[in-house]
Amino acid sequence: MKWRFVDKIIFFESWKRIKALKAVSLEEYYILKPLGREGILPETLLMESSLQLARWFLEKSSEFTLSFVDFEIENFTIIEEVLMGESITMEVEMESKNPKEMTFLSKASIRDKMVAFGDITIQITNISLLHNKERRALLWEGIYAPIE
């Protein structure tokens, strides 16, 4: 089973905001089948997608020198379940930043209707010695397709 947490990044403003699309794979809808919830995207995958979008935001804003491992998600509210066949628009906006920590507001919507939101706080880590900047930049080019 394989899926992507972020399919296309459609808007990016360095150190301010990022917006992306996520098309939910069929496999993601069947994860909850053993629990009697077939056809519903697991809420944890929606949170993880928001978290991965925050990662892309930080990495691209820092020209692929910063990222994070430690994080905290607070007050993440699911307003409505995401059903089979839906396409999610996700947005992460930076609320505050200091040298060690950043806080984001995360929102997810379907056809302009909010389905989830919450706060993400991350601990900033220098990754310039751990990751190949050029490789991360190539991955970015593969998913960045601005439409706004």
mmCIF file with all atom_site columns, C-alpha atoms in Angstrom:
data_model
loop_
_atom_site.group_PDB
_atom_site.id
_atom_site.type_symbol
_atom_site.label_atom_id
_atom_site.label_alt_id
_atom_site.label_comp_id
_atom_site.label_asym_id
_atom_site.label_entity_id
_atom_site.label_seq_id
_atom_site.pdbx_PDB_ins_code
_atom_site.Cartn_x
_atom_site.Cartn_y
_atom_site.Cartn_z
_atom_site.occupancy
_atom_site.B_iso_or_equiv
_atom_site.pdbx_formal_charge
_atom_site.auth_seq_id
_atom_site.auth_comp_id
_atom_site.auth_asym_id
_atom_site.auth_atom_id
_atom_site.pdbx_PDB_model_num
ATOM 1   C CA . MET A 1 1   ? 0.000   0.000  0.000  1.00 0.00 ? 1   MET A CA 1
ATOM 2   C CA . LYS A 1 2   ? 1.410   3.388  -0.977 1.00 0.00 ? 2   LYS A CA 1
ATOM 3   C CA . TRP A 1 3   ? 0.057   6.920  -0.864 1.00 0.00 ? 3   TRP A CA 1
ATOM 4   C CA . ARG A 1 4   ? 1.250   10.495 -0.831 1.00 0.00 ? 4   ARG A CA 1
ATOM 5   C CA . PHE A 1 5   ? 0.382   12.966 1.874  1.00 0.00 ? 5   PHE A CA 1
ATOM 6   C CA . VAL A 1 6   ? 0.680   15.959 -0.508 1.00 0.00 ? 6   VAL A CA 1
ATOM 7   C CA . ASP A 1 7   ? 0.014   15.581 -4.238 1.00 0.00 ? 7   ASP A CA 1
ATOM 8   C CA . LYS A 1 8   ? 0.400   19.107 -5.637 1.00 0.00 ? 8   LYS A CA 1
ATOM 9   C CA . ILE A 1 9   ? 1.476   22.346 -4.022 1.00 0.00 ? 9   ILE A CA 1
ATOM 10  C CA . ILE A 1 10  ? -0.563  25.074 -5.697 1.00 0.00 ? 10  ILE A CA 1
ATOM 11  C CA . PHE A 1 11  ? 0.571   28.160 -3.773 1.00 0.00 ? 11  PHE A CA 1
ATOM 12  C CA . PHE A 1 12  ? 3.676   29.072 -1.818 1.00 0.00 ? 12  PHE A CA 1
ATOM 13  C CA . GLU A 1 13  ? 4.695   32.319 -0.156 1.00 0.00 ? 13  GLU A CA 1
ATOM 14  C CA . SER A 1 14  ? 7.995   31.987 1.693  1.00 0.00 ? 14  SER A CA 1
ATOM 15  C CA . TRP A 1 15  ? 7.680   32.266 5.481  1.00 0.00 ? 15  TRP A CA 1
ATOM 16  C CA . LYS A 1 16  ? 3.950   33.039 5.183  1.00 0.00 ? 16  LYS A CA 1
ATOM 17  C CA . ARG A 1 17  ? 1.686   30.378 3.647  1.00 0.00 ? 17  ARG A CA 1
ATOM 18  C CA . ILE A 1 18  ? 1.481   27.223 1.543  1.00 0.00 ? 18  ILE A CA 1
ATOM 19  C CA . LYS A 1 19  ? -1.517  25.565 -0.099 1.00 0.00 ? 19  LYS A CA 1
ATOM 20  C CA . ALA A 1 20  ? -1.807  22.083 -1.606 1.00 0.00 ? 20  ALA A CA 1
ATOM 21  C CA . LEU A 1 21  ? -4.139  19.487 -3.039 1.00 0.00 ? 21  LEU A CA 1
ATOM 22  C CA . LYS A 1 22  ? -4.481  15.932 -1.832 1.00 0.00 ? 22  LYS A CA 1
ATOM 23  C CA . ALA A 1 23  ? -6.332  13.339 -3.855 1.00 0.00 ? 23  ALA A CA 1
ATOM 24  C CA . VAL A 1 24  ? -7.165  10.458 -1.583 1.00 0.00 ? 24  VAL A CA 1
ATOM 25  C CA . SER A 1 25  ? -6.166  7.035  -2.912 1.00 0.00 ? 25  SER A CA 1
ATOM 26  C CA . LEU A 1 26  ? -8.509  4.065  -2.842 1.00 0.00 ? 26  LEU A CA 1
ATOM 27  C CA . GLU A 1 27  ? -6.172  2.300  -0.415 1.00 0.00 ? 27  GLU A CA 1
ATOM 28  C CA . GLU A 1 28  ? -6.626  5.094  2.123  1.00 0.00 ? 28  GLU A CA 1
ATOM 29  C CA . TYR A 1 29  ? -10.373 4.563  2.126  1.00 0.00 ? 29  TYR A CA 1
ATOM 30  C CA . TYR A 1 30  ? -10.070 0.877  2.940  1.00 0.00 ? 30  TYR A CA 1
ATOM 31  C CA . ILE A 1 31  ? -7.771  1.250  5.965  1.00 0.00 ? 31  ILE A CA 1
ATOM 32  C CA . LEU A 1 32  ? -10.754 1.585  8.306  1.00 0.00 ? 32  LEU A CA 1
ATOM 33  C CA . LYS A 1 33  ? -12.708 -1.322 6.770  1.00 0.00 ? 33  LYS A CA 1
ATOM 34  C CA . PRO A 1 34  ? -11.874 -3.693 9.690  1.00 0.00 ? 34  PRO A CA 1
ATOM 35  C CA . LEU A 1 35  ? -13.410 -1.091 12.028 1.00 0.00 ? 35  LEU A CA 1
ATOM 36  C CA . GLY A 1 36  ? -16.622 -0.807 10.026 1.00 0.00 ? 36  GLY A CA 1
ATOM 37  C CA . ARG A 1 37  ? -15.746 2.618  8.585  1.00 0.00 ? 37  ARG A CA 1
ATOM 38  C CA . GLU A 1 38  ? -14.932 1.709  4.975  1.00 0.00 ? 38  GLU A CA 1
ATOM 39  C CA . GLY A 1 39  ? -15.003 4.653  2.574  1.00 0.00 ? 39  GLY A CA 1
ATOM 40  C CA . ILE A 1 40  ? -13.792 7.245  5.107  1.00 0.00 ? 40  ILE A CA 1
ATOM 41  C CA . LEU A 1 41  ? -10.320 8.789  5.130  1.00 0.00 ? 41  LEU A CA 1
ATOM 42  C CA . PRO A 1 42  ? -8.696  8.089  8.519  1.00 0.00 ? 42  PRO A CA 1
ATOM 43  C CA . GLU A 1 43  ? -8.486  11.322 10.505 1.00 0.00 ? 43  GLU A CA 1
ATOM 44  C CA . THR A 1 44  ? -4.840  10.616 11.391 1.00 0.00 ? 44  THR A CA 1
ATOM 45  C CA . LEU A 1 45  ? -3.930  10.669 7.692  1.00 0.00 ? 45  LEU A CA 1
ATOM 46  C CA . LEU A 1 46  ? -5.555  14.074 7.357  1.00 0.00 ? 46  LEU A CA 1
ATOM 47  C CA . MET A 1 47  ? -3.439  15.318 10.276 1.00 0.00 ? 47  MET A CA 1
ATOM 48  C CA . GLU A 1 48  ? -0.294  13.725 8.809  1.00 0.00 ? 48  GLU A CA 1
ATOM 49  C CA . SER A 1 49  ? -0.961  15.397 5.456  1.00 0.00 ? 49  SER A CA 1
ATOM 50  C CA . SER A 1 50  ? -1.157  18.775 7.219  1.00 0.00 ? 50  SER A CA 1
ATOM 51  C CA . LEU A 1 51  ? 2.072   18.011 9.047  1.00 0.00 ? 51  LEU A CA 1
ATOM 52  C CA . GLN A 1 52  ? 3.866   17.065 5.822  1.00 0.00 ? 52  GLN A CA 1
ATOM 53  C CA . LEU A 1 53  ? 2.655   20.284 4.195  1.00 0.00 ? 53  LEU A CA 1
ATOM 54  C CA . ALA A 1 54  ? 4.153   22.219 7.130  1.00 0.00 ? 54  ALA A CA 1
ATOM 55  C CA . ARG A 1 55  ? 7.422   20.329 6.501  1.00 0.00 ? 55  ARG A CA 1
ATOM 56  C CA . TRP A 1 56  ? 7.449   21.364 2.839  1.00 0.00 ? 56  TRP A CA 1
ATOM 57  C CA . PHE A 1 57  ? 6.737   24.951 3.886  1.00 0.00 ? 57  PHE A CA 1
ATOM 58  C CA . LEU A 1 58  ? 9.703   25.081 6.285  1.00 0.00 ? 58  LEU A CA 1
ATOM 59  C CA . GLU A 1 59  ? 12.093  23.261 3.972  1.00 0.00 ? 59  GLU A CA 1
ATOM 60  C CA . LYS A 1 60  ? 11.335  25.424 0.924  1.00 0.00 ? 60  LYS A CA 1
ATOM 61  C CA . SER A 1 61  ? 11.281  28.676 2.938  1.00 0.00 ? 61  SER A CA 1
ATOM 62  C CA . SER A 1 62  ? 14.767  27.840 4.256  1.00 0.00 ? 62  SER A CA 1
ATOM 63  C CA . GLU A 1 63  ? 16.058  26.653 0.860  1.00 0.00 ? 63  GLU A CA 1
ATOM 64  C CA . PHE A 1 64  ? 16.114  23.082 2.200  1.00 0.00 ? 64  PHE A CA 1
ATOM 65  C CA . THR A 1 65  ? 18.373  23.730 5.188  1.00 0.00 ? 65  THR A CA 1
ATOM 66  C CA . LEU A 1 66  ? 15.732  23.423 7.955  1.00 0.00 ? 66  LEU A CA 1
ATOM 67  C CA . SER A 1 67  ? 13.123  20.830 8.837  1.00 0.00 ? 67  SER A CA 1
ATOM 68  C CA . PHE A 1 68  ? 11.693  19.221 11.981 1.00 0.00 ? 68  PHE A CA 1
ATOM 69  C CA . VAL A 1 69  ? 11.361  15.948 13.801 1.00 0.00 ? 69  VAL A CA 1
ATOM 70  C CA . ASP A 1 70  ? 9.642   17.028 17.011 1.00 0.00 ? 70  ASP A CA 1
ATOM 71  C CA . PHE A 1 71  ? 6.161   18.464 16.724 1.00 0.00 ? 71  PHE A CA 1
ATOM 72  C CA . GLU A 1 72  ? 2.903   18.945 18.574 1.00 0.00 ? 72  GLU A CA 1
ATOM 73  C CA . ILE A 1 73  ? -0.582  19.065 17.097 1.00 0.00 ? 73  ILE A CA 1
ATOM 74  C CA . GLU A 1 74  ? -3.162  20.862 19.229 1.00 0.00 ? 74  GLU A CA 1
ATOM 75  C CA . ASN A 1 75  ? -6.880  21.418 18.951 1.00 0.00 ? 75  ASN A CA 1
ATOM 76  C CA . PHE A 1 76  ? -7.084  19.524 15.666 1.00 0.00 ? 76  PHE A CA 1
ATOM 77  C CA . THR A 1 77  ? -10.784 19.445 14.927 1.00 0.00 ? 77  THR A CA 1
ATOM 78  C CA . ILE A 1 78  ? -12.460 17.261 12.331 1.00 0.00 ? 78  ILE A CA 1
ATOM 79  C CA . ILE A 1 79  ? -15.663 19.018 11.295 1.00 0.00 ? 79  ILE A CA 1
ATOM 80  C CA . GLU A 1 80  ? -16.713 16.514 8.677  1.00 0.00 ? 80  GLU A CA 1
ATOM 81  C CA . GLU A 1 81  ? -15.489 13.101 7.552  1.00 0.00 ? 81  GLU A CA 1
ATOM 82  C CA . VAL A 1 82  ? -13.706 12.958 4.208  1.00 0.00 ? 82  VAL A CA 1
ATOM 83  C CA . LEU A 1 83  ? -15.482 10.438 2.005  1.00 0.00 ? 83  LEU A CA 1
ATOM 84  C CA . MET A 1 84  ? -14.463 8.382  -0.998 1.00 0.00 ? 84  MET A CA 1
ATOM 85  C CA . GLY A 1 85  ? -13.824 10.400 -4.146 1.00 0.00 ? 85  GLY A CA 1
ATOM 86  C CA . GLU A 1 86  ? -13.160 13.731 -2.410 1.00 0.00 ? 86  GLU A CA 1
ATOM 87  C CA . SER A 1 87  ? -10.209 15.995 -3.181 1.00 0.00 ? 87  SER A CA 1
ATOM 88  C CA . ILE A 1 88  ? -8.869  17.979 -0.233 1.00 0.00 ? 88  ILE A CA 1
ATOM 89  C CA . THR A 1 89  ? -7.405  21.491 -0.360 1.00 0.00 ? 89  THR A CA 1
ATOM 90  C CA . MET A 1 90  ? -4.966  21.960 2.508  1.00 0.00 ? 90  MET A CA 1
ATOM 91  C CA . GLU A 1 91  ? -3.438  25.189 3.740  1.00 0.00 ? 91  GLU A CA 1
ATOM 92  C CA . VAL A 1 92  ? -0.770  25.884 6.332  1.00 0.00 ? 92  VAL A CA 1
ATOM 93  C CA . GLU A 1 93  ? -0.144  29.446 7.484  1.00 0.00 ? 93  GLU A CA 1
ATOM 94  C CA . MET A 1 94  ? 2.695   30.484 9.772  1.00 0.00 ? 94  MET A CA 1
ATOM 95  C CA . GLU A 1 95  ? 1.405   32.119 12.958 1.00 0.00 ? 95  GLU A CA 1
ATOM 96  C CA . SER A 1 96  ? 4.670   32.634 14.849 1.00 0.00 ? 96  SER A CA 1
ATOM 97  C CA . LYS A 1 97  ? 8.374   31.887 14.523 1.00 0.00 ? 97  LYS A CA 1
ATOM 98  C CA . ASN A 1 98  ? 11.484  32.098 16.648 1.00 0.00 ? 98  ASN A CA 1
ATOM 99  C CA . PRO A 1 99  ? 14.902  30.481 16.053 1.00 0.00 ? 99  PRO A CA 1
ATOM 100 C CA . LYS A 1 100 ? 13.859  27.203 17.703 1.00 0.00 ? 100 LYS A CA 1
ATOM 101 C CA . GLU A 1 101 ? 10.129  26.879 17.090 1.00 0.00 ? 101 GLU A CA 1
ATOM 102 C CA . MET A 1 102 ? 7.321   27.665 14.639 1.00 0.00 ? 102 MET A CA 1
ATOM 103 C CA . THR A 1 103 ? 3.554   27.537 15.010 1.00 0.00 ? 103 THR A CA 1
ATOM 104 C CA . PHE A 1 104 ? 1.158   27.065 12.096 1.00 0.00 ? 104 PHE A CA 1
ATOM 105 C CA . LEU A 1 105 ? -2.577  27.171 11.582 1.00 0.00 ? 105 LEU A CA 1
ATOM 106 C CA . SER A 1 106 ? -3.617  24.232 9.419  1.00 0.00 ? 106 SER A CA 1
ATOM 107 C CA . LYS A 1 107 ? -6.890  24.091 7.455  1.00 0.00 ? 107 LYS A CA 1
ATOM 108 C CA . ALA A 1 108 ? -8.415  21.446 5.206  1.00 0.00 ? 108 ALA A CA 1
ATOM 109 C CA . SER A 1 109 ? -11.405 22.019 2.962  1.00 0.00 ? 109 SER A CA 1
ATOM 110 C CA . ILE A 1 110 ? -13.422 20.364 0.224  1.00 0.00 ? 110 ILE A CA 1
ATOM 111 C CA . ARG A 1 111 ? -15.002 22.674 -2.369 1.00 0.00 ? 111 ARG A CA 1
ATOM 112 C CA . ASP A 1 112 ? -14.449 25.681 -0.055 1.00 0.00 ? 112 ASP A CA 1
ATOM 113 C CA . LYS A 1 113 ? -16.139 23.952 2.897  1.00 0.00 ? 113 LYS A CA 1
ATOM 114 C CA . MET A 1 114 ? -13.877 23.546 5.930  1.00 0.00 ? 114 MET A CA 1
ATOM 115 C CA . VAL A 1 115 ? -13.547 19.911 7.036  1.00 0.00 ? 115 VAL A CA 1
ATOM 116 C CA . ALA A 1 116 ? -10.686 20.192 9.563  1.00 0.00 ? 116 ALA A CA 1
ATOM 117 C CA . PHE A 1 117 ? -8.384  22.687 11.262 1.00 0.00 ? 117 PHE A CA 1
ATOM 118 C CA . GLY A 1 118 ? -5.808  22.816 14.024 1.00 0.00 ? 118 GLY A CA 1
ATOM 119 C CA . ASP A 1 119 ? -2.515  24.192 15.304 1.00 0.00 ? 119 ASP A CA 1
ATOM 120 C CA . ILE A 1 120 ? 0.872   22.635 14.578 1.00 0.00 ? 120 ILE A CA 1
ATOM 121 C CA . THR A 1 121 ? 3.966   23.571 16.591 1.00 0.00 ? 121 THR A CA 1
ATOM 122 C CA . ILE A 1 122 ? 7.331   22.291 15.394 1.00 0.00 ? 122 ILE A CA 1
ATOM 123 C CA . GLN A 1 123 ? 10.865  22.324 16.786 1.00 0.00 ? 123 GLN A CA 1
ATOM 124 C CA . ILE A 1 124 ? 13.197  23.609 14.040 1.00 0.00 ? 124 ILE A CA 1
ATOM 125 C CA . THR A 1 125 ? 16.169  21.394 13.124 1.00 0.00 ? 125 THR A CA 1
ATOM 126 C CA . ASN A 1 126 ? 19.076  22.191 10.807 1.00 0.00 ? 126 ASN A CA 1
ATOM 127 C CA . ILE A 1 127 ? 19.170  19.437 8.188  1.00 0.00 ? 127 ILE A CA 1
ATOM 128 C CA . SER A 1 128 ? 21.824  20.869 5.874  1.00 0.00 ? 128 SER A CA 1
ATOM 129 C CA . LEU A 1 129 ? 24.318  18.157 6.880  1.00 0.00 ? 129 LEU A CA 1
ATOM 130 C CA . LEU A 1 130 ? 21.766  15.328 6.892  1.00 0.00 ? 130 LEU A CA 1
ATOM 131 C CA . HIS A 1 131 ? 19.921  15.768 3.597  1.00 0.00 ? 131 HIS A CA 1
ATOM 132 C CA . ASN A 1 132 ? 20.941  16.464 0.041  1.00 0.00 ? 132 ASN A CA 1
ATOM 133 C CA . LYS A 1 133 ? 19.522  19.933 -0.734 1.00 0.00 ? 133 LYS A CA 1
ATOM 134 C CA . GLU A 1 134 ? 19.523  19.279 -4.464 1.00 0.00 ? 134 GLU A CA 1
ATOM 135 C CA . ARG A 1 135 ? 17.493  16.090 -4.070 1.00 0.00 ? 135 ARG A CA 1
ATOM 136 C CA . ARG A 1 136 ? 14.888  17.841 -1.893 1.00 0.00 ? 136 ARG A CA 1
ATOM 137 C CA . ALA A 1 137 ? 14.734  20.683 -4.433 1.00 0.00 ? 137 ALA A CA 1
ATOM 138 C CA . LEU A 1 138 ? 14.058  18.157 -7.223 1.00 0.00 ? 138 LEU A CA 1
ATOM 139 C CA . LEU A 1 139 ? 11.271  16.570 -5.186 1.00 0.00 ? 139 LEU A CA 1
ATOM 140 C CA . TRP A 1 140 ? 9.811   20.059 -4.676 1.00 0.00 ? 140 TRP A CA 1
ATOM 141 C CA . GLU A 1 141 ? 9.855   20.693 -8.431 1.00 0.00 ? 141 GLU A CA 1
ATOM 142 C CA . GLY A 1 142 ? 7.905   17.472 -8.917 1.00 0.00 ? 142 GLY A CA 1
ATOM 143 C CA . ILE A 1 143 ? 4.978   18.595 -6.758 1.00 0.00 ? 143 ILE A CA 1
ATOM 144 C CA . TYR A 1 144 ? 4.998   22.404 -7.149 1.00 0.00 ? 144 TYR A CA 1
ATOM 145 C CA . ALA A 1 145 ? 2.436   23.522 -9.732 1.00 0.00 ? 145 ALA A CA 1
ATOM 146 C CA . PRO A 1 146 ? 1.148   26.995 -8.776 1.00 0.00 ? 146 PRO A CA 1
ATOM 147 C CA . ILE A 1 147 ? -2.357  27.923 -9.880 1.00 0.00 ? 147 ILE A CA 1
ATOM 148 C CA . GLU A 1 148 ? -2.993  30.995 -7.695 1.00 0.00 ? 148 GLU A CA 1
#
